[in-house]
Amino acid sequence: MDEGKDHILLGTQPFYDLDIITRPPTLIPRWETEEWTSRLVDLLRPDWTQHQPKRRRILDVCTGTGCIALALAAHLPNDSTEIVGLDISTQAIQLANDNLKSHEQLLEETGNKVRFQLEDIYQPHVEQHFFRDAPLDLVVSNPPYVTHTEYASLDPDVKQWEDRQALVADLQGTQLHRRLIQLVSHWKRSYGRQVASDLPTLVMEIGGAHQVPVLQQELDHHGFNNVKVWKDLAGKDRVVLAT
Ligand SMILES: C[S@@+](CC[C@H](N)C(=O)[O-])C[C@H]1O[C@@H](n2cnc3c(N)ncnc32)[C@H](O)[C@@H]1O
């Protein structure tokens, strides 16, 4: 997430090859997120093209505008994927649904399905409903990861237009990542994915190298393996992936 001044509040923001509608207070999609989303498609595509037993199910937690969910649905193999995007913010879910509508025809052509739902991932029923009662293959997320101290020095434009809840998290910005690790590890232990694979089960955007050691420790503790970190184009640690 780029906290700098170089994004302008336009009506739409290009993301991959999609035009994502933006509206305050929902976070404007950033180039770093776009970059790793496209890299993830490149990683998944060959395997998902080759093995198509049934639709894969992806959860996009903290979906905001819905940019990640929509880009994945537009670019993963046809008829391969069903994506549910969750967010705690009513405005974000409304906006994500507007974005879904504006890409309806494109998605129809791919046969991939997307829907958005208002949810706080700390609510106990979320685990039951999304991580137990329904099949799952992959969880992706760009959760809030700015620390309270970092927030104080953010550009005033960002603070004025973007929801604090979309940016800031406790525990040095790793609180939501930890919740996701916990949810996905419970799911892996009890159910596991439909198709055996070394591909990641959890993909999370992070704020930089300072968050890696604590997340690595948390992932190890919860039995994840194959933990990797992707850097962004600026050379900053940007994504943690784990199987
Ligand atoms: C950094 S924004 C990411 C938005 C979008 N995925 C993107 O990459 O542009 C984080 C999002 O997390 C949502 N969020 C914060 N706390 C949440 C919670 N407890 N449960 C679900 N969503 C939450 C915020 O409303 C916000 O839309």
PDB file of C-alpha atoms and ligand atoms in Angstrom, residues 1 15 25-30 33-34 36-37 60-69 86-90 92 119-123 141-145 163 165-168 176 205, ligand 1:
ATOM      1  CA  MET A   1       0.000   0.000   0.000  1.00  0.00           C
ATOM      2  CA  PHE A  15      -6.231  -2.206 -11.913  1.00  0.00           C
ATOM      3  CA  PRO A  25     -13.953   6.322   2.133  1.00  0.00           C
ATOM      4  CA  THR A  26     -12.992   3.017   0.439  1.00  0.00           C
ATOM      5  CA  LEU A  27      -9.278   2.478  -0.136  1.00  0.00           C
ATOM      6  CA  ILE A  28      -8.104   3.258  -3.668  1.00  0.00           C
ATOM      7  CA  PRO A  29      -6.378   0.216  -5.188  1.00  0.00           C
ATOM      8  CA  ARG A  30      -2.580   0.554  -5.193  1.00  0.00           C
ATOM      9  CA  THR A  33      -1.568  -4.845  -5.052  1.00  0.00           C
ATOM     10  CA  GLU A  34      -2.140  -4.862  -8.789  1.00  0.00           C
ATOM     11  CA  TRP A  36       1.101  -9.161  -6.976  1.00  0.00           C
ATOM     12  CA  THR A  37      -2.416 -10.000  -8.142  1.00  0.00           C
ATOM     13  CA  ASP A  60     -10.803 -12.329  -0.799  1.00  0.00           C
ATOM     14  CA  VAL A  61     -10.837 -11.062   2.774  1.00  0.00           C
ATOM     15  CA  CYS A  62     -10.878  -7.260   3.213  1.00  0.00           C
ATOM     16  CA  THR A  63     -12.017  -6.826  -0.378  1.00  0.00           C
ATOM     17  CA  GLY A  64     -12.536  -3.014  -0.405  1.00  0.00           C
ATOM     18  CA  THR A  65     -13.431  -2.033  -3.999  1.00  0.00           C
ATOM     19  CA  GLY A  66     -13.344  -5.732  -4.937  1.00  0.00           C
ATOM     20  CA  CYS A  67     -10.332  -5.128  -7.204  1.00  0.00           C
ATOM     21  CA  ILE A  68      -8.430  -8.318  -6.309  1.00  0.00           C
ATOM     22  CA  ALA A  69     -11.482 -10.581  -6.557  1.00  0.00           C
ATOM     23  CA  LEU A  86     -15.711 -10.020   2.435  1.00  0.00           C
ATOM     24  CA  ASP A  87     -15.477  -6.606   4.057  1.00  0.00           C
ATOM     25  CA  ILE A  88     -16.587  -5.014   7.304  1.00  0.00           C
ATOM     26  CA  SER A  89     -17.516  -1.726   5.624  1.00  0.00           C
ATOM     27  CA  THR A  90     -20.986  -1.190   4.145  1.00  0.00           C
ATOM     28  CA  ALA A  92     -16.910  -0.939   0.562  1.00  0.00           C
ATOM     29  CA  GLU A 119     -18.667  -9.489   7.276  1.00  0.00           C
ATOM     30  CA  ASP A 120     -16.328  -8.707  10.148  1.00  0.00           C
ATOM     31  CA  ILE A 121     -13.742 -11.478  10.173  1.00  0.00           C
ATOM     32  CA  TYR A 122     -13.637 -11.384  13.967  1.00  0.00           C
ATOM     33  CA  GLN A 123     -17.249 -12.540  14.239  1.00  0.00           C
ATOM     34  CA  SER A 141      -6.060 -10.552   1.397  1.00  0.00           C
ATOM     35  CA  ASN A 142      -4.771  -7.027   1.421  1.00  0.00           C
ATOM     36  CA  PRO A 143      -5.714  -6.284   5.023  1.00  0.00           C
ATOM     37  CA  PRO A 144      -5.032  -3.066   6.924  1.00  0.00           C
ATOM     38  CA  TYR A 145      -1.358  -3.124   7.963  1.00  0.00           C
ATOM     39  CA  ASP A 163     -11.225   5.065   6.070  1.00  0.00           C
ATOM     40  CA  GLN A 165     -10.235   1.130   9.406  1.00  0.00           C
ATOM     41  CA  ALA A 166      -8.974   0.298   5.907  1.00  0.00           C
ATOM     42  CA  LEU A 167      -5.419   1.245   6.805  1.00  0.00           C
ATOM     43  CA  VAL A 168      -4.561   0.752  10.469  1.00  0.00           C
ATOM     44  CA  LEU A 176      -5.628  -9.071  10.761  1.00  0.00           C
ATOM     45  CA  GLU A 205      -0.088  -8.239   1.426  1.00  0.00           C
TER      46      GLU A 205
HETATM   47  C1  LIG B   1      -6.156  -2.068   2.796  1.00  0.00           C
HETATM   48  S1  LIG B   1      -7.885  -2.133   2.432  1.00  0.00           S
HETATM   49  C2  LIG B   1      -7.805  -3.213   1.037  1.00  0.00           C
HETATM   50  C3  LIG B   1      -8.887  -3.065   0.040  1.00  0.00           C
HETATM   51  C4  LIG B   1      -8.688  -3.876  -1.253  1.00  0.00           C
HETATM   52  N1  LIG B   1      -8.526  -5.282  -0.988  1.00  0.00           N
HETATM   53  C5  LIG B   1      -7.500  -3.363  -2.035  1.00  0.00           C
HETATM   54  O1  LIG B   1      -6.488  -4.053  -2.106  1.00  0.00           O
HETATM   55  O2  LIG B   1      -7.583  -2.254  -2.572  1.00  0.00           O
HETATM   56  C6  LIG B   1      -8.470  -3.116   3.769  1.00  0.00           C
HETATM   57  C7  LIG B   1      -9.972  -3.396   3.835  1.00  0.00           C
HETATM   58  O3  LIG B   1     -10.180  -4.207   5.018  1.00  0.00           O
HETATM   59  C8  LIG B   1     -11.458  -3.932   5.543  1.00  0.00           C
HETATM   60  N2  LIG B   1     -11.498  -4.413   6.929  1.00  0.00           N
HETATM   61  C9  LIG B   1     -10.918  -3.862   8.031  1.00  0.00           C
HETATM   62  N3  LIG B   1     -11.188  -4.590   9.127  1.00  0.00           N
HETATM   63  C10 LIG B   1     -11.949  -5.654   8.726  1.00  0.00           C
HETATM   64  C11 LIG B   1     -12.554  -6.760   9.402  1.00  0.00           C
HETATM   65  N4  LIG B   1     -12.438  -6.919  10.723  1.00  0.00           N
HETATM   66  N5  LIG B   1     -13.273  -7.645   8.671  1.00  0.00           N
HETATM   67  C12 LIG B   1     -13.413  -7.498   7.329  1.00  0.00           C
HETATM   68  N6  LIG B   1     -12.864  -6.453   6.626  1.00  0.00           N
HETATM   69  C13 LIG B   1     -12.140  -5.551   7.309  1.00  0.00           C
HETATM   70  C14 LIG B   1     -11.579  -2.414   5.381  1.00  0.00           C
HETATM   71  O4  LIG B   1     -12.922  -2.003   5.412  1.00  0.00           O
HETATM   72  C15 LIG B   1     -10.892  -2.209   4.011  1.00  0.00           C
HETATM   73  O5  LIG B   1     -11.828  -2.166   2.966  1.00  0.00           O
END
